[in-house]
Amino acid sequence: MATKIPGTMMTTRSVNPYVGCTRLGTMRVCCSSRDKSYVPKLEPFSRKKFDRIVRDPPLIKKTENDLADYCSTMEGDASYNCWKAYFELKELEKEAPKKEVEKVILESGGVKTLIGCLHGISEIHKTRKKLQNQNGSNTGNSHKNKVVSRARKECPVPDGLPKSLEEIEEEETWKMPDSSFTRLLRAKAKGTFPAWQPLAKPKVVFLNPFTMQTLGSFFYISLIFIFYISPFSIALIKYPVPVTRRGLTSLKQTNLNREPDPLLDSIKIEVDPNLKFENPRLKKAYVALQEWKKAMISDPYQMTKNWVGPDVCLYTGVVCSLAPDDENIATVAVIDLNFGDIAGYLVPHLGLLSDLAIVHLHSNRFFGIFPQTLSYLKRLFELDVSNNHFSGPFPSPVLAMSSLRFLDIRYNEFEGQLPSQIFDMDIDALILNNNRFYNHLPKNMGNSPASILVLSNNKFSGCIPRNLGQMPYLEQVSFANNRLTGCLPEEIGMLKYLIVFDVRKNNISGPIPKSLENLKTIGKIDLSCNQFSGKVDDSICTLPTIWNITITDNYFNEIGAECDKLIKDHKLVLLNKDNCLAKKLDQRPEKNCSLVLKNPVDCKTIGCQQRDHVDLKNRKFPGPPLKVQDPSPKTTPTPPKVQDPPHTPKPPPVQQPTKAPAFNDVILPPKTGSR
């Protein structure tokens, strides 16, 4: 009977001792990591909830892309072995049938295992070729085999002879073309060439000795002058010149000061009439991509080098698919330029790509703002522009993308207030960390169905909204390294799917909410670098899936007995440095702890103010009220005079208004920013 492993695509037979083996021609290739207990790991951001808009590419092509993505994350020898396996897979496609290659991929089970399998198959092929060559040399046709082996060599051996005309022409055709920066300068000059650009190839002129002697001194002086002036020295280099910082700054300024984006109807679609396109959508895509290529001022890896011609589906980083509303025509569905290190800006013509579903621009140098025409991308499903230089307020065209489910704009320079409309959209992953957003968090945050919410490393202030507990699918949330104040809302205990909760490096105070004991799926809680106080209850430490609690740099003064027991048994990691815990190492001075713990925080009256010198003067703490004397003098009845004992009575003290001595003279703990 055939048994299918859950979560995998391969079928094995319990009778066959070679589990995970496949037959490649006359060979048997086995991968030892494949057995019945193997279950592949899930990706960090699993999108199994959503139906993929774009059809998956063929298995072999998908495996090549996954292998290339994996190799780009490796370094050193691991990177060399990974890329070696990538090219071995390319060779295997040429030598073996397609079905056998797909069978090897399916039975390998993953990228790491596939690398080892490809190395083994490559070694088997090399050994077989050596044996065939040895057997051929023993026959009488040894001379013919040598001639054939020489003909199969890809690179000719240099013979030291001068290059022929054909070789020179071939080198000229394969020279690197002008960079996009050069084309941009030519466009700005309206067709004229820059001063350092040679207009034509220099002609070779043979001079007699007398002419050379006459012009020798002049040539020497002119050569020094050419190398002295930098623009002319650049002209001697035939490779693209890298963009200087001054050039980038001026182009940024030009991008910010350019005219408002025209509407899509006003964009003229003019192409060469000799170019033929399969359908009007590909024609619009050609116009959009060509205009975007003009706006790219630096492309060091030449990712857009083949963006030439009408067949846009063959462009690097561009994937076409059948149109969702008409399966008889093809359209551009994906743009993936991750790790391209491309400098430039987005052009309004990108709004012509109405069927675009996925845009990945991670780790580039794009700058400027989003064109308003991007709001026409109604089918856009994923948008990843992380690790770039985009600036300005939150990109408003994103709010009009009704199909958007994944938004990643981290590591940019966006600033201003976060629009509340973003939490009314049906977005599953909202990643906005490492920008310059500020002001209070929107009060409608609980309307979002997101499962991942990352707002860390910004400048948000105020309290965490209470309706955060109304987010039905929230699994990971991070407010780390902001300026949030107040107490944690009790509504956090309503997040029944929460796995990671991170609020480190803020100004949040008060005790840990009792409702956190309802988080049955929580795995990690990070409350470090705040002003929490009180006790860490056993109900928090004994949650079924908890494994890490970080309370470093707070004012906790007690930990439950069950928590200590779990720490000793190495079943729980609880980092408690710089607190007020008795009989624990690396704690705060007792003086600082007593001054804070004498004034416990009442979360019902604290509001969203910071716990510092200014706010503590006007804050009301629970307990007996302060006795403040009335500054106005009061007439009190004088007691009867007593003869004995004979001493002079002391004069009454001068009545003056007090200035809350209990708080002005207190040495408060430093704020988070000064630690």
Short mmCIF file of N, CA and C in Angstrom, two decimals, residues 410 432-435 453-460 478-482 502 504:
data_model
loop_
_atom_site.label_atom_id
_atom_site.label_comp_id
_atom_site.label_asym_id
_atom_site.label_seq_id
_atom_site.Cartn_x
_atom_site.Cartn_y
_atom_site.Cartn_z
N ARG A 410 8.91 48.73 5.92
CA ARG A 410 9.90 48.96 6.99
C ARG A 410 11.22 49.47 6.40
N LEU A 432 5.46 48.04 9.58
CA LEU A 432 5.77 49.46 9.39
C LEU A 432 6.94 49.90 10.25
N ASN A 433 7.75 49.00 10.75
CA ASN A 433 8.80 49.36 11.70
C ASN A 433 9.94 50.12 11.02
N ASN A 434 10.74 50.80 11.86
CA ASN A 434 11.93 51.54 11.43
C ASN A 434 11.60 52.61 10.39
N ASN A 435 10.63 53.47 10.75
CA ASN A 435 10.32 54.67 10.00
C ASN A 435 10.30 55.84 10.98
N LEU A 453 1.35 42.54 13.21
CA LEU A 453 1.36 43.99 13.34
C LEU A 453 2.68 44.40 13.97
N VAL A 454 3.53 45.09 13.20
CA VAL A 454 4.86 45.50 13.67
C VAL A 454 4.96 47.02 13.51
N LEU A 455 5.01 47.73 14.64
CA LEU A 455 5.10 49.19 14.66
C LEU A 455 6.33 49.66 15.42
N SER A 456 7.31 48.82 15.62
CA SER A 456 8.47 49.13 16.45
C SER A 456 9.39 50.14 15.77
N ASN A 457 10.25 50.76 16.59
CA ASN A 457 11.27 51.70 16.12
C ASN A 457 10.67 52.87 15.34
N ASN A 458 9.64 53.47 15.92
CA ASN A 458 9.06 54.71 15.42
C ASN A 458 9.02 55.71 16.58
N LYS A 459 8.11 56.67 16.51
CA LYS A 459 7.99 57.68 17.56
C LYS A 459 6.54 57.83 18.02
N PHE A 460 5.83 56.72 18.09
CA PHE A 460 4.46 56.76 18.55
C PHE A 460 4.41 57.11 20.04
N SER A 478 4.22 44.04 17.90
CA SER A 478 5.41 44.66 18.46
C SER A 478 5.24 46.17 18.45
N PHE A 479 5.35 46.78 19.66
CA PHE A 479 5.36 48.23 19.82
C PHE A 479 6.72 48.69 20.36
N ALA A 480 7.77 47.94 20.15
CA ALA A 480 9.06 48.19 20.78
C ALA A 480 9.67 49.51 20.33
N ASN A 481 10.40 50.13 21.26
CA ASN A 481 11.21 51.32 20.98
C ASN A 481 10.36 52.46 20.41
N ASN A 482 9.32 52.83 21.17
CA ASN A 482 8.52 54.00 20.85
C ASN A 482 8.47 54.89 22.09
N ASP A 502 5.43 42.20 22.33
CA ASP A 502 6.69 42.93 22.55
C ASP A 502 6.38 44.41 22.72
N ARG A 504 8.92 46.39 24.58
CA ARG A 504 10.14 46.84 25.23
C ARG A 504 10.50 48.28 24.80
#
